[in-house]
Amino acid sequence: MPLALLALAVGAFGIGTTEFVMMGLLPDVADDLGISIPSAGHLVSAYAIGVVVGAPLLAAVTARMSRRKVLIGLMVLFVAGNSLSAFAPDNTSLLAARFLSGLPHGAFFGVGAVVATGMVSAERKARAVSLMFLGLTVANIVGVPAATLMGQHLGWRATFLGVSVIGLVAIGSLALLLPRDTTHGSAAGLRGELAALKSLPVWLALGTTVAGFGALFSAYSYITPMLTDSAGYADSSVTLLLALFGVGATAGNLLGGRLADRSMRGTLFSGLVSLVAVLALFPVMMGTAWSAALAVVLLGAAAFVTSSPLLLMVMEKASSAPSLASSANQAAFNLANAGGAWIGGLAIAAGFGTTSPALAGAALAVLGLAVAAVAYTVDRSRGKIRSGRVVATHTPQHQETPAHH
């Protein structure tokens, strides 16, 4: 695997850290700025809105630019947003800075996925994507706990300065390691990129992402009360258990990348079936401490097995606009985050119990399976199920990539 994938992983590590660390810093931010916890919670939403807005917009307007320059520019924007967060004088300024920090998130992963798949042979494309996402999953093991501790001991502003430093390291890595001659943007331009999103299979692939990861976030958003109220863990143990989720997510991501290179659609269906099973068993597994810890690991593994095949499927369906399509997939991921948390909250508000969000998540995973099945049927009807598949890359000689379904 090319060393340049390490540079993409470093950027993903910084993005994953800044995305999830705010959850652990909300009380500190609220106390310092003199606002309520619910008001501080809007800072999480501001970042997610930035991702949803920025992912397709930045990917589209930079369609004809060198992808190497685009990735470096996105990390410059990332550093700017986090630096402004560190020095924000009030809540309004911090909201704006968090929105700015979220803008490059989706486009970085979208353009990065195209660059990653273009640097490897056809049979290693999914593994290349999974290695880029390795930075995101490892952030949940190391980055988020370390940044949370930094914020608790040195103040929350120090956390965002630390994340800015990670962004600077990523900029240096990208400039040093990304090749200059294999990262030219698409000649299709903005109109061509947008036209590629009119395809029904593209929207079915994006719908699978929303439903599948909505299932994850329906449960994961309420994992702390499940662990403390149902499994009996102390509050001080939750950080370690969330790191276990990161371990499971990392293992699932790497496994999914390897399996998807053999059978992209088979890996996707298997991952979604596993997610349904894990979430359905969640209320039972939360009955004891050891099984609850196991459930957290399995949840991360089952969900992130699907990350590489889902992204590659979106890129495949929009082969003339790979950057925009894969960026849109990141926007779908964040819609899943918000929508899953909302649905899980409805289950609790309805009085179904602390573990009910997991069952709501299982229903969403079944919906994801249904959407994936419809996508498969559409492909069969159009004669797209065959021994090969078209995966978008930046050079014509790599467009035909044999794989097995």
GROMACS .gro file of N, CA and C in nm, residues 10 12 15 40 52 79 94 106 130 146-147 162 197 200 227 235 237 240 247 252 265 288 304 320 324 373 375 396 402:
model
   87
   10VAL      N    1  -0.386   1.050   0.855
   10VAL     CA    2  -0.357   1.155   0.954
   10VAL      C    3  -0.466   1.262   0.949
   12ALA      N    4  -0.772   1.219   0.843
   12ALA     CA    5  -0.893   1.156   0.895
   12ALA      C    6  -0.891   1.149   1.047
   15ILE      N    7  -0.985   1.492   1.178
   15ILE     CA    8  -1.128   1.516   1.156
   15ILE      C    9  -1.213   1.435   1.254
   40ALA      N   10  -2.530   2.432   2.450
   40ALA     CA   11  -2.398   2.386   2.408
   40ALA      C   12  -2.410   2.271   2.308
   52VAL      N   13  -2.276   1.858   0.612
   52VAL     CA   14  -2.380   1.834   0.512
   52VAL      C   15  -2.375   1.941   0.402
   79VAL      N   16  -0.784   2.359   0.981
   79VAL     CA   17  -0.701   2.424   1.084
   79VAL      C   18  -0.759   2.560   1.121
   94LEU      N   19  -1.839   3.068   1.851
   94LEU     CA   20  -1.801   2.926   1.854
   94LEU      C   21  -1.890   2.845   1.760
  106GLY      N   22  -1.655   1.634   0.486
  106GLY     CA   23  -1.705   1.540   0.385
  106GLY      C   24  -1.625   1.544   0.256
  130SER      N   25  -1.033   0.168   0.330
  130SER     CA   26  -1.039   0.134   0.472
  130SER      C   27  -0.917   0.186   0.547
  146ALA      N   28  -0.792   1.128   2.451
  146ALA     CA   29  -0.680   1.216   2.484
  146ALA      C   30  -0.722   1.362   2.477
  147ALA      N   31  -0.797   1.399   2.373
  147ALA     CA   32  -0.841   1.537   2.359
  147ALA      C   33  -0.939   1.576   2.470
  162GLY      N   34  -0.486   2.178   2.009
  162GLY     CA   35  -0.422   2.049   1.983
  162GLY      C   36  -0.468   1.988   1.852
  197LEU      N   37  -2.544   1.294  -1.027
  197LEU     CA   38  -2.624   1.263  -0.908
  197LEU      C   39  -2.773   1.245  -0.939
  200LEU      N   40  -3.084   0.708  -1.021
  200LEU     CA   41  -3.154   0.637  -0.914
  200LEU      C   42  -3.061   0.546  -0.833
  227LEU      N   43  -2.510   0.194   2.936
  227LEU     CA   44  -2.401   0.133   3.011
  227LEU      C   45  -2.412   0.162   3.160
  235ASP      N   46  -1.987   0.604   3.587
  235ASP     CA   47  -1.965   0.706   3.485
  235ASP      C   48  -1.819   0.711   3.443
  237SER      N   49  -1.617   0.483   3.395
  237SER     CA   50  -1.577   0.372   3.307
  237SER      C   51  -1.621   0.391   3.162
  240LEU      N   52  -1.351   0.448   2.876
  240LEU     CA   53  -1.281   0.327   2.835
  240LEU      C   54  -1.369   0.241   2.746
  247VAL      N   55  -1.218   0.031   1.904
  247VAL     CA   56  -1.145  -0.092   1.870
  247VAL      C   57  -1.229  -0.177   1.775
  252GLY      N   58  -1.361  -0.375   1.235
  252GLY     CA   59  -1.464  -0.389   1.133
  252GLY      C   60  -1.428  -0.318   1.004
  265ARG      N   61  -2.080  -0.626  -0.271
  265ARG     CA   62  -2.221  -0.636  -0.232
  265ARG      C   63  -2.241  -0.741  -0.124
  288THR      N   64  -2.557  -0.769   3.174
  288THR     CA   65  -2.438  -0.793   3.257
  288THR      C   66  -2.324  -0.706   3.206
  304PHE      N   67  -1.905  -0.071   1.100
  304PHE     CA   68  -1.798  -0.021   1.014
  304PHE      C   69  -1.748  -0.124   0.913
  320SER      N   70  -1.879   0.913  -1.321
  320SER     CA   71  -1.833   1.036  -1.384
  320SER      C   72  -1.816   1.150  -1.285
  324LEU      N   73  -1.766   1.415  -0.600
  324LEU     CA   74  -1.894   1.466  -0.549
  324LEU      C   75  -1.976   1.354  -0.486
  373ALA      N   76  -3.142  -0.412  -0.108
  373ALA     CA   77  -3.203  -0.514  -0.192
  373ALA      C   78  -3.269  -0.451  -0.315
  375ALA      N   79  -3.172  -0.173  -0.453
  375ALA     CA   80  -3.061  -0.132  -0.539
  375ALA      C   81  -3.010  -0.251  -0.621
  396PRO      N   82  -0.830   0.733  -1.704
  396PRO     CA   83  -0.913   0.646  -1.786
  396PRO      C   84  -0.869   0.502  -1.782
  402PRO      N   85  -1.198  -0.527  -1.252
  402PRO     CA   86  -1.268  -0.653  -1.227
  402PRO      C   87  -1.281  -0.681  -1.079
   0.00000   0.00000   0.00000
